[in-house]
Short mmCIF file of C-alpha atoms in Angstrom, two decimals:
data_model
loop_
_atom_site.label_atom_id
_atom_site.label_comp_id
_atom_site.label_asym_id
_atom_site.label_seq_id
_atom_site.Cartn_x
_atom_site.Cartn_y
_atom_site.Cartn_z
CA UNK Q 1 0.00 0.00 0.00
CA UNK Q 2 1.16 3.55 -0.63
CA UNK Q 3 -0.39 5.22 2.41
CA UNK Q 4 1.95 7.79 3.82
CA UNK Q 5 4.84 6.50 1.71
CA UNK Q 6 7.81 8.88 1.38
CA UNK Q 7 9.98 9.42 -1.66
CA UNK Q 8 13.35 10.34 -0.15
CA UNK Q 9 15.76 12.46 -2.16
CA UNK Q 10 19.09 10.77 -1.42
CA UNK Q 11 21.56 12.24 -3.87
CA UNK Q 12 22.50 15.78 -4.86
CA UNK Q 13 23.63 16.51 -8.37
CA UNK Q 14 27.39 16.79 -8.93
CA UNK Q 15 29.18 18.77 -11.58
CA UNK Q 16 29.36 16.66 -14.72
CA UNK Q 17 28.97 13.07 -13.53
CA UNK Q 18 25.57 11.44 -13.44
CA UNK Q 19 24.47 7.94 -12.64
CA UNK Q 20 22.42 5.86 -15.04
CA UNK Q 21 20.37 3.04 -13.56
CA UNK Q 22 20.05 -0.14 -15.58
CA UNK Q 23 16.70 -1.61 -16.44
CA UNK Q 24 13.21 -0.08 -16.43
CA UNK Q 25 11.57 0.91 -13.17
CA UNK Q 26 8.45 2.53 -11.78
CA UNK Q 27 10.53 5.65 -11.18
CA UNK Q 28 10.95 6.04 -14.94
CA UNK Q 29 8.23 4.14 -16.76
CA UNK Q 30 8.65 6.23 -19.93
CA UNK Q 31 11.81 4.60 -21.24
CA UNK Q 32 13.25 1.37 -22.52
CA UNK Q 33 16.00 -0.35 -20.50
CA UNK Q 34 18.66 2.24 -19.75
CA UNK Q 35 22.27 2.10 -20.74
CA UNK Q 36 25.18 3.27 -18.62
CA UNK Q 37 26.35 6.79 -19.48
CA UNK Q 38 28.79 9.34 -18.17
CA UNK Q 39 29.72 12.97 -18.61
CA UNK Q 40 33.17 12.57 -17.10
CA UNK Q 41 36.20 12.11 -19.31
CA UNK Q 42 37.77 9.75 -16.74
CA UNK Q 43 34.62 7.73 -16.08
CA UNK Q 44 33.34 6.72 -19.50
CA UNK Q 45 31.49 3.44 -19.91
CA UNK Q 46 30.44 1.65 -23.06
CA UNK Q 47 26.81 2.24 -23.95
CA UNK Q 48 24.36 -0.37 -25.11
CA UNK Q 49 23.90 0.19 -28.82
CA UNK Q 50 21.03 -2.23 -29.17
CA UNK Q 51 17.97 -0.97 -30.99
CA UNK Q 52 14.84 -0.03 -29.02
CA UNK Q 53 12.48 -2.80 -28.04
CA UNK Q 54 9.70 -3.68 -30.43
CA UNK Q 55 6.33 -2.22 -29.40
CA UNK Q 56 4.52 -4.67 -27.14
CA UNK Q 57 1.00 -5.86 -27.95
CA UNK Q 58 -1.90 -3.81 -26.66
CA UNK Q 59 -3.63 -4.99 -23.49
CA UNK Q 60 -6.71 -7.06 -24.26
CA UNK Q 61 -8.96 -5.02 -21.95
CA UNK Q 62 -8.88 -1.26 -22.66
CA UNK Q 63 -8.08 0.80 -19.59
CA UNK Q 64 -8.81 4.45 -18.87
CA UNK Q 65 -7.19 6.51 -16.13
CA UNK Q 66 -8.59 9.90 -15.11
CA UNK Q 67 -6.51 12.39 -13.13
CA UNK Q 68 -8.23 15.39 -11.52
CA UNK Q 69 -5.88 18.34 -11.94
CA UNK Q 70 -6.38 21.86 -10.63
CA UNK Q 71 -5.41 23.75 -13.78
CA UNK Q 72 -5.47 23.45 -17.55
CA UNK Q 73 -2.53 23.08 -19.90
CA UNK Q 74 -1.17 26.46 -20.97
CA UNK Q 75 -0.06 25.47 -24.46
CA UNK Q 76 0.72 22.32 -26.43
CA UNK Q 77 4.14 23.72 -27.36
CA UNK Q 78 6.29 22.21 -24.62
CA UNK Q 79 9.01 24.81 -25.28
CA UNK Q 80 6.64 27.59 -24.16
CA UNK Q 81 4.83 26.23 -21.11
CA UNK Q 82 5.95 27.20 -17.60
CA UNK Q 83 3.86 25.24 -15.06
CA UNK Q 84 4.21 21.71 -13.69
CA UNK Q 85 0.59 20.73 -14.46
CA UNK Q 86 1.28 21.43 -18.13
CA UNK Q 87 4.51 19.43 -18.08
CA UNK Q 88 2.71 16.55 -16.34
CA UNK Q 89 0.47 16.23 -19.38
CA UNK Q 90 2.99 17.00 -22.10
CA UNK Q 91 5.76 14.76 -20.81
CA UNK Q 92 3.54 11.80 -21.69
CA UNK Q 93 3.77 12.99 -25.32
CA UNK Q 94 7.22 14.57 -25.49
CA UNK Q 95 10.48 13.19 -24.15
CA UNK Q 96 13.75 14.76 -23.04
CA UNK Q 97 17.32 13.76 -23.78
CA UNK Q 98 17.86 12.76 -20.15
CA UNK Q 99 15.56 11.97 -17.24
CA UNK Q 100 15.92 13.05 -13.60
CA UNK Q 101 14.65 10.15 -11.54
CA UNK Q 102 12.92 10.33 -8.17
CA UNK Q 103 16.23 10.04 -6.32
CA UNK Q 104 17.79 13.02 -8.09
CA UNK Q 105 19.91 10.93 -10.47
CA UNK Q 106 20.21 11.58 -14.19
CA UNK Q 107 19.38 8.70 -16.51
CA UNK Q 108 19.59 8.42 -20.30
CA UNK Q 109 16.37 8.74 -22.27
CA UNK Q 110 16.52 9.92 -25.89
CA UNK Q 111 20.26 10.44 -25.47
CA UNK Q 112 22.50 7.60 -24.36
CA UNK Q 113 25.28 9.75 -22.91
CA UNK Q 114 26.97 13.14 -22.77
CA UNK Q 115 30.75 13.44 -22.65
CA UNK Q 116 33.32 16.23 -22.78
CA UNK Q 117 34.54 16.87 -26.32
CA UNK Q 118 38.12 17.09 -27.51
CA UNK Q 119 38.07 20.88 -27.43
CA UNK Q 120 37.48 22.98 -24.28
CA UNK Q 121 33.88 23.92 -23.56
CA UNK Q 122 32.47 21.30 -25.91
CA UNK Q 123 30.29 18.28 -25.19
CA UNK Q 124 29.28 15.32 -27.29
CA UNK Q 125 25.77 13.87 -27.17
CA UNK Q 126 25.29 10.29 -28.34
CA UNK Q 127 21.66 9.63 -29.24
CA UNK Q 128 19.52 6.53 -29.03
CA UNK Q 129 18.86 5.07 -32.48
CA UNK Q 130 15.77 3.76 -34.23
CA UNK Q 131 13.24 6.23 -32.76
CA UNK Q 132 10.59 8.15 -34.69
CA UNK Q 133 8.24 10.98 -33.80
CA UNK Q 134 4.57 10.10 -33.98
CA UNK Q 135 4.31 11.79 -37.42
CA UNK Q 136 7.00 9.46 -38.80
CA UNK Q 137 9.82 12.02 -38.70
CA UNK Q 138 13.05 10.36 -37.52
CA UNK Q 139 14.56 11.33 -34.19
CA UNK Q 140 18.19 12.09 -34.92
CA UNK Q 141 20.89 14.73 -34.54
CA UNK Q 142 19.10 17.09 -36.91
CA UNK Q 143 16.01 16.90 -34.67
CA UNK Q 144 18.04 17.73 -31.57
CA UNK Q 145 19.66 20.67 -33.31
CA UNK Q 146 16.29 21.94 -34.56
CA UNK Q 147 14.83 21.89 -31.04
CA UNK Q 148 17.78 23.43 -29.23
CA UNK Q 149 18.13 26.10 -31.92
CA UNK Q 150 14.41 26.87 -31.61
CA UNK Q 151 14.75 27.45 -27.87
CA UNK Q 152 17.91 29.51 -28.33
CA UNK Q 153 16.28 31.74 -30.95
CA UNK Q 154 15.26 34.84 -29.01
CA UNK Q 155 12.46 35.53 -31.50
CA UNK Q 156 10.63 32.50 -30.12
CA UNK Q 157 10.66 33.90 -26.56
CA UNK Q 158 11.14 30.48 -24.95
CA UNK Q 159 10.81 31.13 -21.21
CA UNK Q 160 13.38 28.48 -20.30
CA UNK Q 161 16.00 29.67 -22.77
CA UNK Q 162 18.24 30.47 -19.77
CA UNK Q 163 18.69 26.71 -19.28
CA UNK Q 164 20.93 26.54 -22.36
CA UNK Q 165 21.89 30.15 -23.01
CA UNK Q 166 25.59 29.29 -22.70
CA UNK Q 167 25.33 27.21 -25.88
CA UNK Q 168 27.09 28.99 -28.72
CA UNK Q 169 26.42 26.42 -31.42
CA UNK Q 170 24.79 23.03 -31.91
CA UNK Q 171 26.66 20.97 -34.50
CA UNK Q 172 25.45 17.79 -36.22
CA UNK Q 173 28.41 15.41 -36.31
CA UNK Q 174 26.52 12.47 -37.81
CA UNK Q 175 22.99 11.06 -37.67
CA UNK Q 176 23.21 10.18 -33.98
CA UNK Q 177 25.96 12.43 -32.65
CA UNK Q 178 25.62 16.08 -31.64
CA UNK Q 179 28.39 18.44 -30.57
CA UNK Q 180 27.46 21.27 -28.23
CA UNK Q 181 29.83 24.24 -28.25
CA UNK Q 182 29.60 26.53 -25.21
CA UNK Q 183 30.76 30.12 -24.81
CA UNK Q 184 31.92 29.37 -21.25
CA UNK Q 185 32.07 26.51 -18.79
CA UNK Q 186 28.53 25.57 -17.79
CA UNK Q 187 28.29 23.26 -14.79
CA UNK Q 188 24.55 22.37 -14.87
CA UNK Q 189 24.30 21.55 -18.61
CA UNK Q 190 23.57 17.83 -18.23
CA UNK Q 191 20.93 18.42 -15.57
CA UNK Q 192 19.29 21.16 -17.62
CA UNK Q 193 18.90 18.83 -20.59
CA UNK Q 194 16.50 16.78 -18.43
CA UNK Q 195 14.05 19.68 -18.12
CA UNK Q 196 10.67 19.23 -19.76
CA UNK Q 197 10.91 22.54 -21.60
CA UNK Q 198 13.79 21.05 -23.61
CA UNK Q 199 11.83 17.98 -24.70
CA UNK Q 200 11.99 17.05 -28.37
CA UNK Q 201 9.26 18.16 -30.79
CA UNK Q 202 9.05 16.82 -34.33
CA UNK Q 203 11.10 19.11 -36.59
CA UNK Q 204 8.29 18.86 -39.15
CA UNK Q 205 5.92 20.30 -36.54
CA UNK Q 206 8.38 23.06 -35.63
CA UNK Q 207 8.44 24.09 -39.27
CA UNK Q 208 4.66 24.60 -39.24
CA UNK Q 209 4.96 27.51 -36.83
CA UNK Q 210 3.69 28.69 -33.47
CA UNK Q 211 -0.02 28.55 -34.26
CA UNK Q 212 0.23 24.87 -35.18
CA UNK Q 213 2.44 24.06 -32.20
CA UNK Q 214 0.04 25.74 -29.77
CA UNK Q 215 -2.68 23.15 -30.33
CA UNK Q 216 -0.83 20.12 -31.72
CA UNK Q 217 1.60 17.85 -29.88
CA UNK Q 218 3.93 15.57 -31.87
CA UNK Q 219 6.64 13.86 -29.85
CA UNK Q 220 8.35 10.51 -29.33
CA UNK Q 221 6.51 9.59 -26.13
CA UNK Q 222 4.15 6.79 -25.15
CA UNK Q 223 0.96 8.82 -25.70
CA UNK Q 224 -0.67 10.85 -28.46
CA UNK Q 225 -2.88 13.89 -28.08
CA UNK Q 226 -6.47 12.89 -28.74
CA UNK Q 227 -8.48 15.91 -27.61
CA UNK Q 228 -7.99 19.18 -25.75
CA UNK Q 229 -11.23 20.68 -24.43
CA UNK Q 230 -9.84 23.93 -23.08
CA UNK Q 231 -10.46 24.59 -19.39
CA UNK Q 232 -12.10 21.15 -19.15
CA UNK Q 233 -9.80 18.24 -19.99
CA UNK Q 234 -6.95 16.83 -22.05
CA UNK Q 235 -7.34 13.30 -23.42
CA UNK Q 236 -4.37 11.20 -24.51
CA UNK Q 237 -4.38 7.86 -26.33
CA UNK Q 238 -1.67 5.22 -26.20
CA UNK Q 239 0.89 5.54 -28.98
CA UNK Q 240 0.77 2.18 -30.84
CA UNK Q 241 4.21 2.81 -32.35
CA UNK Q 242 6.00 3.85 -29.16
CA UNK Q 243 9.67 2.82 -29.22
CA UNK Q 244 9.80 1.69 -25.58
CA UNK Q 245 7.67 -0.47 -23.34
CA UNK Q 246 4.02 0.16 -24.11
CA UNK Q 247 1.92 1.67 -21.29
CA UNK Q 248 -0.94 -0.42 -19.96
CA UNK Q 249 -3.39 2.47 -19.80
CA UNK Q 250 -5.04 3.02 -23.19
CA UNK Q 251 -6.70 6.36 -22.47
CA UNK Q 252 -5.31 8.95 -20.11
CA UNK Q 253 -7.51 11.91 -19.13
CA UNK Q 254 -6.37 15.00 -17.24
CA UNK Q 255 -9.60 16.59 -16.02
CA UNK Q 256 -9.57 20.20 -14.83
CA UNK Q 257 -11.29 20.57 -11.44
CA UNK Q 258 -10.06 23.77 -9.80
CA UNK Q 259 -11.87 23.50 -6.46
CA UNK Q 260 -10.26 21.23 -3.87
CA UNK Q 261 -13.51 19.87 -2.49
CA UNK Q 262 -14.89 19.07 -5.93
CA UNK Q 263 -11.78 17.06 -6.79
CA UNK Q 264 -12.20 14.98 -3.65
CA UNK Q 265 -15.90 14.39 -4.29
CA UNK Q 266 -15.06 13.17 -7.79
CA UNK Q 267 -12.41 10.85 -6.37
CA UNK Q 268 -14.59 9.41 -3.63
CA UNK Q 269 -17.42 8.78 -6.06
CA UNK Q 270 -15.06 7.00 -8.45
CA UNK Q 271 -15.57 9.55 -11.25
CA UNK Q 272 -11.83 10.13 -11.27
CA UNK Q 273 -9.02 7.78 -10.27
CA UNK Q 274 -6.51 10.31 -8.90
CA UNK Q 275 -6.84 13.73 -7.26
CA UNK Q 276 -3.91 16.11 -6.84
CA UNK Q 277 -3.15 18.65 -4.10
CA UNK Q 278 -5.19 17.11 -1.31
CA UNK Q 279 -5.79 19.62 1.53
CA UNK Q 280 -3.82 18.26 4.52
CA UNK Q 281 -6.88 18.51 6.76
CA UNK Q 282 -8.63 15.98 4.51
CA UNK Q 283 -5.77 13.48 4.32
CA UNK Q 284 -6.66 11.42 7.41
CA UNK Q 285 -10.31 11.14 6.42
CA UNK Q 286 -9.43 10.01 2.91
CA UNK Q 287 -6.81 7.55 4.18
CA UNK Q 288 -9.52 5.89 6.28
CA UNK Q 289 -11.44 5.09 3.11
CA UNK Q 290 -10.53 1.52 2.08
CA UNK Q 291 -10.81 2.52 -1.58
CA UNK Q 292 -8.28 5.36 -1.39
CA UNK Q 293 -4.54 5.59 -0.79
CA UNK Q 294 -2.64 8.78 0.06
CA UNK Q 295 0.78 9.28 -1.54
CA UNK Q 296 2.97 11.66 0.46
CA UNK Q 297 5.85 13.10 -1.56
CA UNK Q 298 8.39 15.61 -0.25
CA UNK Q 299 8.52 18.21 -2.99
CA UNK Q 300 11.05 20.47 -4.63
CA UNK Q 301 8.68 23.45 -4.86
CA UNK Q 302 8.96 26.60 -2.79
CA UNK Q 303 5.92 28.84 -2.44
CA UNK Q 304 6.64 32.54 -2.20
CA UNK Q 305 5.15 35.98 -2.71
CA UNK Q 306 7.32 38.24 -4.80
CA UNK Q 307 7.35 42.01 -4.42
CA UNK Q 308 7.64 44.29 -7.42
CA UNK Q 309 10.72 46.07 -6.09
CA UNK Q 310 10.28 48.86 -8.64
CA UNK Q 311 6.78 49.82 -7.44
CA UNK Q 312 5.73 51.63 -4.27
CA UNK Q 313 5.71 50.80 -1.45
CA UNK Q 314 7.85 47.69 -2.08
CA UNK Q 315 10.66 49.64 -3.74
CA UNK Q 316 11.87 50.20 -0.16
CA UNK Q 317 13.71 47.23 1.37
CA UNK Q 318 12.39 48.20 4.81
CA UNK Q 319 8.82 47.60 3.64
CA UNK Q 320 9.71 44.22 2.21
CA UNK Q 321 11.47 43.22 5.42
CA UNK Q 322 8.51 44.52 7.45
CA UNK Q 323 6.13 42.22 5.59
CA UNK Q 324 8.44 39.27 6.27
CA UNK Q 325 8.48 40.15 10.00
CA UNK Q 326 4.69 40.61 10.06
CA UNK Q 327 3.69 37.29 8.52
CA UNK Q 328 3.75 34.26 10.82
CA UNK Q 329 4.71 31.55 8.35
CA UNK Q 330 4.99 28.90 11.04
CA UNK Q 331 1.36 29.42 12.04
CA UNK Q 332 0.32 29.09 8.41
CA UNK Q 333 2.25 25.82 8.10
CA UNK Q 334 0.79 24.54 11.38
CA UNK Q 335 -2.81 25.61 10.93
CA UNK Q 336 -3.40 25.35 7.19
CA UNK Q 337 -1.07 22.47 6.34
CA UNK Q 338 -1.09 20.44 9.54
CA UNK Q 339 2.71 20.72 9.26
CA UNK Q 340 2.66 19.14 5.79
CA UNK Q 341 4.95 21.94 4.59
CA UNK Q 342 8.32 23.30 5.68
CA UNK Q 343 9.01 26.93 6.60
CA UNK Q 344 11.49 28.37 4.11
CA UNK Q 345 15.02 28.89 5.35
CA UNK Q 346 16.36 29.70 1.88
CA UNK Q 347 14.78 30.64 -1.47
CA UNK Q 348 14.56 26.96 -2.43
CA UNK Q 349 14.12 23.53 -0.84
CA UNK Q 350 16.91 21.87 1.16
CA UNK Q 351 17.58 18.75 -1.00
CA UNK Q 352 18.84 20.91 -3.88
CA UNK Q 353 22.55 21.38 -4.58
CA UNK Q 354 23.74 24.80 -3.36
CA UNK Q 355 21.28 25.09 -0.47
CA UNK Q 356 22.46 27.44 2.30
CA UNK Q 357 20.25 27.75 5.37
CA UNK Q 358 19.27 31.21 6.59
CA UNK Q 359 17.54 32.36 9.77
CA UNK Q 360 13.83 32.79 9.04
CA UNK Q 361 12.22 36.15 9.69
CA UNK Q 362 10.62 35.40 13.08
CA UNK Q 363 7.33 37.19 13.59
CA UNK Q 364 7.97 40.57 15.22
CA UNK Q 365 5.06 42.99 14.91
CA UNK Q 366 6.87 45.82 16.69
CA UNK Q 367 9.82 45.49 14.30
CA UNK Q 368 7.47 45.43 11.32
CA UNK Q 369 5.64 48.57 12.45
CA UNK Q 370 8.96 50.32 13.13
CA UNK Q 371 10.26 49.54 9.63
CA UNK Q 372 7.02 50.66 7.99
CA UNK Q 373 7.12 53.93 9.91
CA UNK Q 374 10.75 54.53 8.94
CA UNK Q 375 9.80 53.97 5.31
CA UNK Q 376 6.96 56.49 5.59
CA UNK Q 377 4.16 53.98 4.99
CA UNK Q 378 1.04 55.35 6.64
CA UNK Q 379 -1.23 53.07 8.64
CA UNK Q 380 -4.13 51.94 6.50
CA UNK Q 381 -2.13 51.95 3.26
CA UNK Q 382 -3.79 49.68 0.70
CA UNK Q 383 -1.77 47.13 -1.27
CA UNK Q 384 -3.05 44.56 -3.78
CA UNK Q 385 -2.01 40.93 -3.48
CA UNK Q 386 -2.58 38.66 -6.47
CA UNK Q 387 -2.89 34.94 -5.86
CA UNK Q 388 -3.99 31.82 -7.78
CA UNK Q 389 -6.82 29.49 -6.81
CA UNK Q 390 -6.42 25.75 -7.28
CA UNK Q 391 -2.83 25.85 -8.49
CA UNK Q 392 -1.05 25.30 -5.15
CA UNK Q 393 -2.24 23.56 -2.00
CA UNK Q 394 -4.51 25.90 -0.02
CA UNK Q 395 -3.31 28.86 -2.09
CA UNK Q 396 -6.40 31.02 -1.58
CA UNK Q 397 -6.49 30.29 2.17
CA UNK Q 398 -2.82 31.20 2.50
CA UNK Q 399 -3.42 34.51 0.75
CA UNK Q 400 -6.31 35.28 3.08
CA UNK Q 401 -4.20 34.43 6.16
CA UNK Q 402 -1.51 36.82 4.96
CA UNK Q 403 -4.12 39.51 4.41
CA UNK Q 404 -5.34 39.11 8.00
CA UNK Q 405 -1.82 39.14 9.47
CA UNK Q 406 -0.72 42.24 7.56
CA UNK Q 407 -3.77 44.08 8.83
CA UNK Q 408 -2.20 43.83 12.29
CA UNK Q 409 0.65 46.12 11.19
CA UNK Q 410 -1.59 48.62 9.42
CA UNK Q 411 -1.54 47.33 5.84
CA UNK Q 412 -4.89 46.95 4.11
CA UNK Q 413 -4.53 44.07 1.65
CA UNK Q 414 -6.92 43.60 -1.26
CA UNK Q 415 -6.94 40.08 -2.72
CA UNK Q 416 -7.34 39.49 -6.43
CA UNK Q 417 -7.11 36.37 -8.55
CA UNK Q 418 -7.37 35.24 -12.16
CA UNK Q 419 -7.84 31.94 -13.97
CA UNK Q 420 -4.43 30.23 -14.02
CA UNK Q 421 -3.70 30.49 -17.76
CA UNK Q 422 -4.29 34.26 -17.48
CA UNK Q 423 -2.68 34.65 -14.08
CA UNK Q 424 0.92 33.76 -15.00
CA UNK Q 425 1.30 36.15 -17.96
CA UNK Q 426 -0.40 38.89 -15.93
CA UNK Q 427 1.86 38.72 -12.90
CA UNK Q 428 4.96 38.39 -15.10
CA UNK Q 429 4.05 41.20 -17.49
CA UNK Q 430 6.86 43.35 -18.75
CA UNK Q 431 7.44 46.91 -17.61
CA UNK Q 432 5.81 49.39 -17.92
CA UNK Q 433 2.62 47.33 -18.32
CA UNK Q 434 3.14 45.33 -15.14
CA UNK Q 435 0.45 46.27 -12.60
CA UNK Q 436 1.52 43.94 -9.79
CA UNK Q 437 2.54 45.13 -6.33
CA UNK Q 438 3.01 41.63 -4.94
CA UNK Q 439 1.86 38.20 -6.04
CA UNK Q 440 1.99 34.52 -5.06
CA UNK Q 441 3.82 31.94 -7.14
CA UNK Q 442 5.71 28.70 -6.64
CA UNK Q 443 8.96 27.46 -8.12
CA UNK Q 444 10.10 23.86 -8.29
CA UNK Q 445 13.66 22.87 -9.13
CA UNK Q 446 13.48 19.66 -11.18
CA UNK Q 447 17.16 19.87 -12.14
CA UNK Q 448 18.19 19.63 -8.45
CA UNK Q 449 20.71 22.45 -9.01
CA UNK Q 450 20.71 25.94 -7.46
CA UNK Q 451 21.38 27.51 -10.85
CA UNK Q 452 17.81 26.71 -11.84
CA UNK Q 453 16.51 27.85 -8.45
CA UNK Q 454 18.30 31.20 -8.34
CA UNK Q 455 19.41 32.37 -11.78
CA UNK Q 456 15.92 32.43 -13.26
CA UNK Q 457 14.36 34.24 -10.31
CA UNK Q 458 17.00 36.68 -9.10
CA UNK Q 459 19.43 37.46 -11.94
CA UNK Q 460 18.77 40.86 -13.51
CA UNK Q 461 18.92 39.36 -17.01
CA UNK Q 462 15.73 37.42 -16.18
CA UNK Q 463 13.36 40.27 -15.36
CA UNK Q 464 10.06 39.98 -17.28
CA UNK Q 465 9.48 38.54 -19.78
CA UNK Q 466 11.76 36.23 -17.76
CA UNK Q 467 10.88 34.65 -14.42
CA UNK Q 468 12.32 37.42 -12.21
CA UNK Q 469 8.87 38.89 -11.56
CA UNK Q 470 10.22 40.97 -8.68
CA UNK Q 471 12.32 43.03 -11.14
CA UNK Q 472 15.09 42.43 -8.61
CA UNK Q 473 18.54 43.71 -9.56
CA UNK Q 474 21.65 43.40 -7.40
CA UNK Q 475 24.98 43.51 -9.28
CA UNK Q 476 26.72 41.55 -6.54
CA UNK Q 477 24.11 38.79 -6.74
CA UNK Q 478 24.42 38.77 -10.55
CA UNK Q 479 28.19 38.31 -10.32
CA UNK Q 480 27.89 35.46 -7.81
CA UNK Q 481 25.27 33.64 -9.88
CA UNK Q 482 27.36 34.04 -13.03
CA UNK Q 483 30.39 32.68 -11.19
CA UNK Q 484 28.47 29.71 -9.78
CA UNK Q 485 27.06 28.53 -13.12
CA UNK Q 486 30.40 28.75 -14.93
CA UNK Q 487 32.79 27.41 -12.29
CA UNK Q 488 33.61 23.69 -12.68
CA UNK Q 489 34.44 23.32 -8.96
CA UNK Q 490 31.38 22.18 -6.93
CA UNK Q 491 32.82 23.61 -3.68
CA UNK Q 492 33.37 27.01 -5.29
CA UNK Q 493 29.84 26.90 -6.67
CA UNK Q 494 28.42 26.18 -3.22
CA UNK Q 495 30.37 29.07 -1.72
CA UNK Q 496 29.11 31.49 -4.36
CA UNK Q 497 25.53 30.34 -3.85
CA UNK Q 498 25.84 30.78 -0.08
CA UNK Q 499 26.92 34.40 -0.54
CA UNK Q 500 24.15 35.08 -3.05
CA UNK Q 501 21.47 33.55 -0.86
CA UNK Q 502 22.54 35.66 2.13
CA UNK Q 503 22.26 38.83 0.04
CA UNK Q 504 18.88 37.82 -1.37
CA UNK Q 505 17.58 36.97 2.09
CA UNK Q 506 18.50 40.42 3.39
CA UNK Q 507 17.22 42.26 0.30
CA UNK Q 508 13.91 40.40 0.71
CA UNK Q 509 12.55 40.63 -2.85
CA UNK Q 510 10.14 37.92 -1.66
CA UNK Q 511 7.94 37.19 1.27
CA UNK Q 512 9.61 33.85 1.98
CA UNK Q 513 6.93 31.26 2.76
CA UNK Q 514 7.34 27.45 2.66
CA UNK Q 515 8.21 24.36 0.67
CA UNK Q 516 5.33 22.08 -0.22
CA UNK Q 517 4.85 18.44 0.62
CA UNK Q 518 2.63 16.86 -2.03
CA UNK Q 519 -0.43 14.87 -0.98
CA UNK Q 520 -2.04 12.90 -3.81
CA UNK Q 521 -5.11 10.69 -3.43
CA UNK Q 522 -5.29 7.54 -5.57
CA UNK Q 523 -7.98 4.89 -5.87
CA UNK Q 524 -6.64 1.58 -4.56
CA UNK Q 525 -7.32 -0.22 -7.83
CA UNK Q 526 -4.59 1.90 -9.47
CA UNK Q 527 -1.08 0.46 -9.46
CA UNK Q 528 2.26 1.80 -10.66
CA UNK Q 529 1.33 5.49 -10.66
CA UNK Q 530 4.27 7.74 -9.75
CA UNK Q 531 4.19 11.17 -8.12
CA UNK Q 532 7.62 12.60 -8.79
CA UNK Q 533 9.20 15.03 -6.29
CA UNK Q 534 9.28 17.55 -9.15
CA UNK Q 535 5.44 17.34 -9.17
CA UNK Q 536 5.19 15.38 -12.39
CA UNK Q 537 2.40 12.81 -12.44
CA UNK Q 538 3.72 9.78 -14.32
CA UNK Q 539 1.07 7.38 -15.58
CA UNK Q 540 3.01 5.40 -18.18
CA UNK Q 541 3.76 2.60 -15.70
CA UNK Q 542 0.26 2.61 -14.24
CA UNK Q 543 -2.50 0.04 -14.56
CA UNK Q 544 -5.94 -0.62 -13.08
CA UNK Q 545 -7.22 -3.83 -11.63
#
């Protein structure tokens, strides 16, 4: 049984060496048996050059699995989406070069290995052979180049371009070999190539343009897009020509149910098989139901509220610090999450490489009032807090608790929300159109590396349209983050991240909140379903009895 099971993150990502596990497993049900691979020039193993397994016969009894999600897919173009619920759907259709397993280890997927090249700042990708996209286009070096070049092209405005922005050129060596030329050392390259936003799209689809890509999904994965009823559901059908082990579920449905209670009602009635983001207060009741299991997964997502540091009153660091002193995060974690969350002691979760613990802002109302007075913020000043509903666990309740706590120090908080697919572009709008004073978001770190956790959110190069919604700029932080991503020494990287985190903590461009623990409810007749620490919902190894 999976009740209260924990997925423990045991390993942190090193510089250029990653482990590849042999054989298929529930942790990675999307791939054929893995081969050993290495990115270290002194630790290179021979890869298995065998062709992919023949597609297995379809199950005799068709199976359908329905997952109740809280939000819709943003876009069918995997290079443009930004949220985990979108990736959870699309990663059943598209596949990446490498896969980050549930223990934080990199495994080969479409690529067999990555190794340093003969020249400095070059890497060689060796690709798996005999794979086709679902439209019949071959997966090869030209396909990898087409996808990486698409993301690198600034005209395409790929939000995760920063993951590979140190790539100077992608060179096709032969059909199944790619050379990546960098403009500097780039420590997290291998990990970044496991990110869903760098999954492979059919080059033929890329050529048809953004409008086609927005509503069509053509990848190498185990499922095909069958139907997208916007704001209602996404339906996937098993890919009969999938190159790896065929999934047992024929039809996979991601149903949009934004309200927590409605998701649980659908689960308990058997209308859906799986419900995400279970409110902690409901977990014990659901676990007592003999037809339901609760999967508990320590997550890699930090929930925060960012301040627009260019807009009054949050352009004053004293105001930002005052809000951190005024909000009792521990009480929120205790009362709204039943301690199924962890108070932030850094801008990202502790299992991630580069973590450096800080002292949380303990609640101090006198200190908060003093700082607000020094900054000239009059009692009764109104500020507008934007927050989502249904995207994160208890997100609306958390926003309301913050509103009530800030009232105690004289701030009048108005709460506003939008439907999720409108919310993200609104709160990350570019200047001067950005209307946000402060807003709630979450950030997971699926690469397990602090570069992903910090560079995107705090480097000045990433202000909107990038992910630095706070418009935060600190030249010293920029320099430290640049040093950390280009230094090949893990110890030097950790030291640079520790300095950067201390500066960020003091500058307080965020109201630092908590890291989530995921609670997912699953009908007991479902087997093999995986909730990844990066919040991906993996159904390709699932079945129903």
